[in-house]
PDB file as gemmi writes it, atoms N, CA and C in Angstrom:
CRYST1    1.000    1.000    1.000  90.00  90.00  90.00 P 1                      
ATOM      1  N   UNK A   1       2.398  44.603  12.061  1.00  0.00           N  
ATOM      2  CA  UNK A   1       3.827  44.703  12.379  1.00  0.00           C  
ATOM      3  C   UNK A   1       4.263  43.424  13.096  1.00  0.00           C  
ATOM      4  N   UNK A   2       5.307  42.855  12.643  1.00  0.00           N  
ATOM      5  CA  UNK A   2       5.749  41.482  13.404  1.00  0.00           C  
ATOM      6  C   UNK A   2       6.858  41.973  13.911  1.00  0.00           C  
ATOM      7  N   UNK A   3       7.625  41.038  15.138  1.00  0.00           N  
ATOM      8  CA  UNK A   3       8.880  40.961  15.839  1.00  0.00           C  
ATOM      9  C   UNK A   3       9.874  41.038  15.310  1.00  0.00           C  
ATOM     10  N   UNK A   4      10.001  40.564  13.805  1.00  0.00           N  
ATOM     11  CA  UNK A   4      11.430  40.498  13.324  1.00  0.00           C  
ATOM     12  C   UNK A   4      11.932  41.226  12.701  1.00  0.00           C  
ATOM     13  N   UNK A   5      13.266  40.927  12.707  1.00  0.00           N  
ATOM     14  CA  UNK A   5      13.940  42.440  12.073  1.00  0.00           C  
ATOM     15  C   UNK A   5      14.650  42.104  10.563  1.00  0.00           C  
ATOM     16  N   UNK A   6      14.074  42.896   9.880  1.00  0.00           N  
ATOM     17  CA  UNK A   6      14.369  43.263   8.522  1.00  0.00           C  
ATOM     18  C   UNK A   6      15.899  44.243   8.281  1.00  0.00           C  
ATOM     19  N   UNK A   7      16.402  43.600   7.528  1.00  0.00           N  
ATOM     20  CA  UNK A   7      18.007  43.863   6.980  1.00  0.00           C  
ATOM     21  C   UNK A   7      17.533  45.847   6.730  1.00  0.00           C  
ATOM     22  N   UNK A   8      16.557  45.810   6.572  1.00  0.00           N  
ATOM     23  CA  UNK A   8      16.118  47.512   6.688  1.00  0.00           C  
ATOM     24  C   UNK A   8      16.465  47.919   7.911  1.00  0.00           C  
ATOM     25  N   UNK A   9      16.253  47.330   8.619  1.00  0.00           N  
ATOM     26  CA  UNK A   9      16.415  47.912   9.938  1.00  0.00           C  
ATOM     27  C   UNK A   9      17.329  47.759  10.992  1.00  0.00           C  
ATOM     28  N   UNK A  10      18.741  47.244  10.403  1.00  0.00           N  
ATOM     29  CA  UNK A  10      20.000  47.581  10.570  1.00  0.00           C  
ATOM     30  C   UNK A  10      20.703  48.696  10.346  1.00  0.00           C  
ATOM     31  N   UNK A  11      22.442  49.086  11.271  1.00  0.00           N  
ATOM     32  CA  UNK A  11      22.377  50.065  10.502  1.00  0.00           C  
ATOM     33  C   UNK A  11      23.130  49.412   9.120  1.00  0.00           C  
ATOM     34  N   UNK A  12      23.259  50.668   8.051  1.00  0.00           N  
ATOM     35  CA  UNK A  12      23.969  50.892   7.351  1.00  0.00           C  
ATOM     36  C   UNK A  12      25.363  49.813   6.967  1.00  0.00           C  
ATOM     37  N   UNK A  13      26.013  49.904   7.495  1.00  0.00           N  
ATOM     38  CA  UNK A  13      27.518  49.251   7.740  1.00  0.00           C  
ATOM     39  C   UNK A  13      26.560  48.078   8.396  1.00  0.00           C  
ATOM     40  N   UNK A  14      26.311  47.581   8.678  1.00  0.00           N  
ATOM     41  CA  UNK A  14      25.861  46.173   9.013  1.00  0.00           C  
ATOM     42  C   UNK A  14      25.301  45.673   7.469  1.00  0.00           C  
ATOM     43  N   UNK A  15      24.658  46.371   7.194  1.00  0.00           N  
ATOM     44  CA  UNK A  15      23.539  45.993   6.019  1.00  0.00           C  
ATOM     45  C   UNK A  15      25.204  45.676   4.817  1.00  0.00           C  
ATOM     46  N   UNK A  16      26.211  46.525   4.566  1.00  0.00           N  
ATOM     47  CA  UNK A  16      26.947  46.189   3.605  1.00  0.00           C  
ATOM     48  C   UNK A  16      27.916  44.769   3.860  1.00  0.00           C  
ATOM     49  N   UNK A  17      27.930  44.339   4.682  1.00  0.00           N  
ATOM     50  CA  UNK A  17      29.265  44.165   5.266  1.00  0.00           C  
ATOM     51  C   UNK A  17      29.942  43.862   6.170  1.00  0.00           C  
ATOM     52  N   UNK A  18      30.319  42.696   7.111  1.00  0.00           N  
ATOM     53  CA  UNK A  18      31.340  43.499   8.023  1.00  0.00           C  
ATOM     54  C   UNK A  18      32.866  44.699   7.940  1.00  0.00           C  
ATOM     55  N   UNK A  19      32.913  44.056   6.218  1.00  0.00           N  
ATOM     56  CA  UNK A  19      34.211  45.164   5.936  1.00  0.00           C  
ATOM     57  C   UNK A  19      33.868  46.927   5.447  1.00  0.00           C  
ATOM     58  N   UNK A  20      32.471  46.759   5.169  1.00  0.00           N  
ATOM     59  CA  UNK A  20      31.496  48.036   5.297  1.00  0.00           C  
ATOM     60  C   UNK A  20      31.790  48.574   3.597  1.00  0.00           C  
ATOM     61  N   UNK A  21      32.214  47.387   2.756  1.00  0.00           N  
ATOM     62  CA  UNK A  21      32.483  47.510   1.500  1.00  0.00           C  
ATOM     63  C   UNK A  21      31.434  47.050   0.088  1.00  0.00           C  
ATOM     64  N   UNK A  22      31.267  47.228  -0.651  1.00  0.00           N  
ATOM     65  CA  UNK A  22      30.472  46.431  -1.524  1.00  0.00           C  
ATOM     66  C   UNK A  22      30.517  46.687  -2.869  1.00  0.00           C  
ATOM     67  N   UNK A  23      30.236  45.921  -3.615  1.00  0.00           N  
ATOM     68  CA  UNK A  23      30.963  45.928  -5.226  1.00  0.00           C  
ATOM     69  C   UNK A  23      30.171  47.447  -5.710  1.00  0.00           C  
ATOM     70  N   UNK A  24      30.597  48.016  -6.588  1.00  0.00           N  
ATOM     71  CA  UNK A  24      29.876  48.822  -7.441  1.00  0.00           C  
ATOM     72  C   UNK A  24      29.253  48.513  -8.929  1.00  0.00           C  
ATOM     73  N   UNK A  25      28.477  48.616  -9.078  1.00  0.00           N  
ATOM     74  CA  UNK A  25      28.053  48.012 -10.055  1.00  0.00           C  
ATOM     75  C   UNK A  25      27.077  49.334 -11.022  1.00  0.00           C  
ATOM     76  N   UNK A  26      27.606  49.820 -11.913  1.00  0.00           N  
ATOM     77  CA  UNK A  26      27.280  51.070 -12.458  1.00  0.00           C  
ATOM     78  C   UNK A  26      27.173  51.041 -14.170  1.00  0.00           C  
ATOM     79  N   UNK A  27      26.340  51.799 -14.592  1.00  0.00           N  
ATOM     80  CA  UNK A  27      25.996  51.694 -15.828  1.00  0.00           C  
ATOM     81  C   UNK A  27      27.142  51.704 -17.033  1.00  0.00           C  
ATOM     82  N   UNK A  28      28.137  52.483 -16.331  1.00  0.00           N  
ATOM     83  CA  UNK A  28      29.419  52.590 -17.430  1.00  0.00           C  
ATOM     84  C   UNK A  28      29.735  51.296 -17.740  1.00  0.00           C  
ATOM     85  N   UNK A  29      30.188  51.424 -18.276  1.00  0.00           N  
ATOM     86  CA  UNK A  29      31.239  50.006 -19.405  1.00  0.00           C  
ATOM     87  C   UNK A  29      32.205  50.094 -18.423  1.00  0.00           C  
ATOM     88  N   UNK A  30      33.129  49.725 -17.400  1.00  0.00           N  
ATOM     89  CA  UNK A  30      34.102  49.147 -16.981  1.00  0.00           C  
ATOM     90  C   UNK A  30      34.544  48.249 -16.740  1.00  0.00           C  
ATOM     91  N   UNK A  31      35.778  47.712 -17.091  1.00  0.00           N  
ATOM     92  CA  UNK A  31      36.197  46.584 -17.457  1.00  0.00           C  
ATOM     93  C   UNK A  31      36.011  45.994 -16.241  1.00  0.00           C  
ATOM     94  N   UNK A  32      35.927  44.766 -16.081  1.00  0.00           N  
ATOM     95  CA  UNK A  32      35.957  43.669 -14.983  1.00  0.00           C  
ATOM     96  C   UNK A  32      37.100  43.896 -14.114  1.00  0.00           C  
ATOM     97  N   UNK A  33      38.338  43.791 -14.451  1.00  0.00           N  
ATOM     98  CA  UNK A  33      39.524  43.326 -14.141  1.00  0.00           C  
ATOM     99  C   UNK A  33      39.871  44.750 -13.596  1.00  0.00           C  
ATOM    100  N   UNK A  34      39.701  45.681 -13.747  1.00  0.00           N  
ATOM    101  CA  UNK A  34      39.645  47.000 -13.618  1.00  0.00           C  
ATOM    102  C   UNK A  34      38.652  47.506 -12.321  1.00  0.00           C  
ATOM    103  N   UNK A  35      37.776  47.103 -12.277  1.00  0.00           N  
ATOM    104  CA  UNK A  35      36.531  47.122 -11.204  1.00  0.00           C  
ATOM    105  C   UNK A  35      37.052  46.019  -9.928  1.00  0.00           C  
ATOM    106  N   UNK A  36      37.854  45.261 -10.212  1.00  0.00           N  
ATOM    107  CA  UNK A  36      38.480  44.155  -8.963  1.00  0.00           C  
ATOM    108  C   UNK A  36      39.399  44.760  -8.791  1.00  0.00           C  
ATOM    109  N   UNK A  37      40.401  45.162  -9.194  1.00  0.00           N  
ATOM    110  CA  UNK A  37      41.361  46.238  -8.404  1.00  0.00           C  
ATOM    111  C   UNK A  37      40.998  46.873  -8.146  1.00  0.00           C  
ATOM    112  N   UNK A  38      40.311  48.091  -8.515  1.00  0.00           N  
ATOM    113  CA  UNK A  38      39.569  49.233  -7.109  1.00  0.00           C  
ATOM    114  C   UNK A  38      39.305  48.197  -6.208  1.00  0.00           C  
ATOM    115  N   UNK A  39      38.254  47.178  -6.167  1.00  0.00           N  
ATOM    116  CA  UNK A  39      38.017  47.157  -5.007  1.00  0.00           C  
ATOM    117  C   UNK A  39      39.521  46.681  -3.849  1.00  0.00           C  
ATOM    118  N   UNK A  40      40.097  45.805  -5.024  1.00  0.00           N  
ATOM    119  CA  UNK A  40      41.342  44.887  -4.090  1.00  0.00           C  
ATOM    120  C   UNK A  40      42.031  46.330  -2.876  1.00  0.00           C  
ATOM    121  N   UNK A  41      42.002  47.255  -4.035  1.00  0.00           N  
ATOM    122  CA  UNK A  41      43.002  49.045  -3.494  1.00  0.00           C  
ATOM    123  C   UNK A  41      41.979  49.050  -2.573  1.00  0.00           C  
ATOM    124  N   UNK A  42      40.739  49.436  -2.787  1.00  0.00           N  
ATOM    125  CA  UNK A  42      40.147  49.557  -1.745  1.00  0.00           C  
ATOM    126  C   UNK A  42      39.989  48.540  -0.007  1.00  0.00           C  
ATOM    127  N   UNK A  43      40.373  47.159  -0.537  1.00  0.00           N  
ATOM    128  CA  UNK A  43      40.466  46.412   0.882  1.00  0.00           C  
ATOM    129  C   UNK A  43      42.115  46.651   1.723  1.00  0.00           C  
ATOM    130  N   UNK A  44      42.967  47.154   0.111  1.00  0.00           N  
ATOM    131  CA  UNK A  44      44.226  46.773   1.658  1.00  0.00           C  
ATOM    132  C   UNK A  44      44.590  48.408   1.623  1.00  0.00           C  
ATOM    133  N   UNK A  45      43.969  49.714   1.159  1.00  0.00           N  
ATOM    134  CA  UNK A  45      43.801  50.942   2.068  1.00  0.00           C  
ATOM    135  C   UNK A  45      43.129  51.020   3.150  1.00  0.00           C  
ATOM    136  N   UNK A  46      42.128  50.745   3.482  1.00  0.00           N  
ATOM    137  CA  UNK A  46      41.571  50.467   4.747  1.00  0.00           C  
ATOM    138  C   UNK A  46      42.142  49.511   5.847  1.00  0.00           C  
ATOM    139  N   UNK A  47      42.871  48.299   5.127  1.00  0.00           N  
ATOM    140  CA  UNK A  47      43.629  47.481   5.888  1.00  0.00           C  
ATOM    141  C   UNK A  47      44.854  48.139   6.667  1.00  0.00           C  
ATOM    142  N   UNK A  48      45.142  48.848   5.860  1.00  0.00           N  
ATOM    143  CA  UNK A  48      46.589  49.545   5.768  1.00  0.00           C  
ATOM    144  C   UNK A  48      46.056  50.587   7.099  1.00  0.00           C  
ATOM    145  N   UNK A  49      45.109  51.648   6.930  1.00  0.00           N  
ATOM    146  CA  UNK A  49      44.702  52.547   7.426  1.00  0.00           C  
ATOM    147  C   UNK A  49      44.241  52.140   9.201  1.00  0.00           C  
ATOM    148  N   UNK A  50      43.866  50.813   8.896  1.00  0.00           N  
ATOM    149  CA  UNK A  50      42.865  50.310  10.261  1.00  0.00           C  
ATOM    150  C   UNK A  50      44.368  49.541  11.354  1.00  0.00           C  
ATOM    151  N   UNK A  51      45.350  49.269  10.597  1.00  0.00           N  
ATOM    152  CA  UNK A  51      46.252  48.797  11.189  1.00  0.00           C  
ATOM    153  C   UNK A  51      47.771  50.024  11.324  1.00  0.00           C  
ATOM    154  N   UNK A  52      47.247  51.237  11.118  1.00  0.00           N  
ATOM    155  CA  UNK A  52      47.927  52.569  11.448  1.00  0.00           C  
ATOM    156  C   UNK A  52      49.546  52.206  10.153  1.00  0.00           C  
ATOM    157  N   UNK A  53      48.940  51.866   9.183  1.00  0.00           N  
ATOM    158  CA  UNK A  53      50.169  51.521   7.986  1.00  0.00           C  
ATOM    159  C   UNK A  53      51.369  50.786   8.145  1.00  0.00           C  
ATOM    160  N   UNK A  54      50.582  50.231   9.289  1.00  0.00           N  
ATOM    161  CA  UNK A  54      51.968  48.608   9.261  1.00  0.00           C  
ATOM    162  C   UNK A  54      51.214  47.644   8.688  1.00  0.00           C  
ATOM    163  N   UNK A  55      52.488  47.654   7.540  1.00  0.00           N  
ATOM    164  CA  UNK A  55      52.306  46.160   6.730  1.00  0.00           C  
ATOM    165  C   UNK A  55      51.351  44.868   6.889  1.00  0.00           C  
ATOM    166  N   UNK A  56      52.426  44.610   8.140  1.00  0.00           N  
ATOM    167  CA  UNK A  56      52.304  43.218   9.164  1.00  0.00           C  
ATOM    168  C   UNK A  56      51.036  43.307   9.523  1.00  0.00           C  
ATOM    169  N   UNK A  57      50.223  44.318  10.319  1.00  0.00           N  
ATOM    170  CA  UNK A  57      49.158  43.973  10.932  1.00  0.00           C  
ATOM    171  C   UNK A  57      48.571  44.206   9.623  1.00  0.00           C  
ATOM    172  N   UNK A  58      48.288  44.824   8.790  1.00  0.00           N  
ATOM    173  CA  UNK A  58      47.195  44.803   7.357  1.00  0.00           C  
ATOM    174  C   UNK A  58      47.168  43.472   6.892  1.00  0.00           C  
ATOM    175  N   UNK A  59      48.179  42.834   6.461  1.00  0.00           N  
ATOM    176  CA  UNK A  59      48.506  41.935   6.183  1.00  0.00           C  
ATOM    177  C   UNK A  59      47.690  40.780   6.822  1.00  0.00           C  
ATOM    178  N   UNK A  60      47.634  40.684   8.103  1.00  0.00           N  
ATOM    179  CA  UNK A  60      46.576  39.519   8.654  1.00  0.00           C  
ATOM    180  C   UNK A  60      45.413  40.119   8.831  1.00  0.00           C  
ATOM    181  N   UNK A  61      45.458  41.660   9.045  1.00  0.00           N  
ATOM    182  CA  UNK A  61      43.856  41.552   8.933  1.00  0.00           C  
ATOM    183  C   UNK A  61      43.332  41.435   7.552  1.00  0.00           C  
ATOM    184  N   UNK A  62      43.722  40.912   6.701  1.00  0.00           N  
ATOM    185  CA  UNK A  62      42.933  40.901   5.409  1.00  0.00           C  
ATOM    186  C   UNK A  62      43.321  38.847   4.898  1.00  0.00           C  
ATOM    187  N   UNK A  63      44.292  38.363   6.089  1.00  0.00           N  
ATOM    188  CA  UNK A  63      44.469  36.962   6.014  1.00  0.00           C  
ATOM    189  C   UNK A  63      45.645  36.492   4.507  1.00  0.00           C  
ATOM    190  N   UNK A  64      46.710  37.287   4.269  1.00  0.00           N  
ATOM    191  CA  UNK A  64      47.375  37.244   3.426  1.00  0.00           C  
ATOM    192  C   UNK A  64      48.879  37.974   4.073  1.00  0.00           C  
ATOM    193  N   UNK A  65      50.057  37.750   3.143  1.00  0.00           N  
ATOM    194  CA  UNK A  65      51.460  37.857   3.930  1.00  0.00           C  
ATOM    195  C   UNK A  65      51.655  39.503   3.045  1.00  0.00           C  
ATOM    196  N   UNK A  66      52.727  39.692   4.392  1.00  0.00           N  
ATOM    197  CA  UNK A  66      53.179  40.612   4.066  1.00  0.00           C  
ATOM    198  C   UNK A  66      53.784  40.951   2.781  1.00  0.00           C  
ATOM    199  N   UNK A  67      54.365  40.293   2.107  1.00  0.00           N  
ATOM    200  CA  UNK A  67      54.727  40.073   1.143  1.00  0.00           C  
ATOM    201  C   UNK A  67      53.631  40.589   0.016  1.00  0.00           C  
ATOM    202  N   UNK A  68      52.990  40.030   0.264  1.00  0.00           N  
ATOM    203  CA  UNK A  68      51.817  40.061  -0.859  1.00  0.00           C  
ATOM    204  C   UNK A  68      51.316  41.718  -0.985  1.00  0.00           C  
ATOM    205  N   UNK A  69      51.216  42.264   0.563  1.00  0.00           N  
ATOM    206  CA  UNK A  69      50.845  43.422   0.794  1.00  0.00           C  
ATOM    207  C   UNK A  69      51.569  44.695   0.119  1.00  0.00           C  
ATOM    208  N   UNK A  70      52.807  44.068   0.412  1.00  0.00           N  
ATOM    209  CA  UNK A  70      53.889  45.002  -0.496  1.00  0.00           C  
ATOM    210  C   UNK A  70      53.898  44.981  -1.742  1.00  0.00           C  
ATOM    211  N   UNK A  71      53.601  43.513  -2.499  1.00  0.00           N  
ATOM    212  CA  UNK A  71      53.715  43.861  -3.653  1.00  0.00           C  
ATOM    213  C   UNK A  71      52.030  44.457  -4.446  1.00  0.00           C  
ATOM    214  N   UNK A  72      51.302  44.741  -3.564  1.00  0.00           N  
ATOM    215  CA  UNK A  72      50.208  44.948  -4.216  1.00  0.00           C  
ATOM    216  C   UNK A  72      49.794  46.425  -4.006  1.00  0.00           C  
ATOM    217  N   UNK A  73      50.725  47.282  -2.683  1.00  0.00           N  
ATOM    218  CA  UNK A  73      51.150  48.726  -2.730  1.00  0.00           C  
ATOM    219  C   UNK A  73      51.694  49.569  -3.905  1.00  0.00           C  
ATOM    220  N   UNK A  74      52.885  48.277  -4.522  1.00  0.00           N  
ATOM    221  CA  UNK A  74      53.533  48.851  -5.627  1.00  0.00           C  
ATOM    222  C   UNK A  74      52.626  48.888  -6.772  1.00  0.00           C  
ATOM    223  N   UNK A  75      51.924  47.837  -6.657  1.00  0.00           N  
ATOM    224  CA  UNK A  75      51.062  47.340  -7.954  1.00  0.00           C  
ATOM    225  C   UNK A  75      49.894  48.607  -8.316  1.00  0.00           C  
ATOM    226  N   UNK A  76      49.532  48.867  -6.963  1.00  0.00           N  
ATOM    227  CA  UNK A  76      48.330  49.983  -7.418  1.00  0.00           C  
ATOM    228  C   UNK A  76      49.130  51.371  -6.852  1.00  0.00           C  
ATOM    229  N   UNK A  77      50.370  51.495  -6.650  1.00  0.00           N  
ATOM    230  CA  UNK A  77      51.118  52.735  -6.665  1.00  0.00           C  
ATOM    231  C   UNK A  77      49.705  54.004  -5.091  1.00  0.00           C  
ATOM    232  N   UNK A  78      49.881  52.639  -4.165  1.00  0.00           N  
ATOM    233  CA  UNK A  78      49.454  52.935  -3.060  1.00  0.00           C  
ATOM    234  C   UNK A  78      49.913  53.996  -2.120  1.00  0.00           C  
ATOM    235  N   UNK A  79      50.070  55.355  -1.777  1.00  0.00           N  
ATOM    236  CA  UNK A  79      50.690  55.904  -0.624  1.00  0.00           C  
ATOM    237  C   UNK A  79      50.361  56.689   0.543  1.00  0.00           C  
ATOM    238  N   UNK A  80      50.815  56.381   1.544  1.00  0.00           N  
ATOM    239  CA  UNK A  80      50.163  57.137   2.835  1.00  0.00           C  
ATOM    240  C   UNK A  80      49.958  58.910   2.557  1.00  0.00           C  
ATOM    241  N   UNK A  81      48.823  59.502   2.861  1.00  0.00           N  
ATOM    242  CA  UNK A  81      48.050  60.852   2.641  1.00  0.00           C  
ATOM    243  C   UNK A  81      48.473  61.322   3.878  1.00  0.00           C  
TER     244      UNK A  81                                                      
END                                                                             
């Protein structure tokens, strides 16, 4: 047994990530372009979620304008649960 620490022996959410996200990569046939929007939906719901669904703060925590945020709500027909 040596001193150092193996990516095993992190937790979980360390091991993926700091955004605790990671591509999926699965036997089905899904299109590319199709598999990058989930994930894109998937970074600015959590953005959205982690910044209590203001725009503005999602918006920099993901380093992009508000603007962009909005139009990419409409784009994947995004809405608060």
């Amino acid at each position: 047994k040596t001193d150092a620490i193996l990516v095993e022996d992190l937790p979980s959410r360390i091991q993926k990530g700091a955004s605790g996200l990671e591509p999926e990569i699965s036997p089905e046939k899904v299109p590319f372009e199709q598999r990058v929007g989930n994930f894109e939906k998937k970074l600015i719901v959590d953005a959205l979620e982690k910044a209590n669904w203001v725009q503005t703060k999602a918006a920099e925590l993901l380093g992009t304008s508000r603007s962009i945020i909005k139009y990419k709500i409409k784009k994947y027909g995004i809405k608060r649960v």
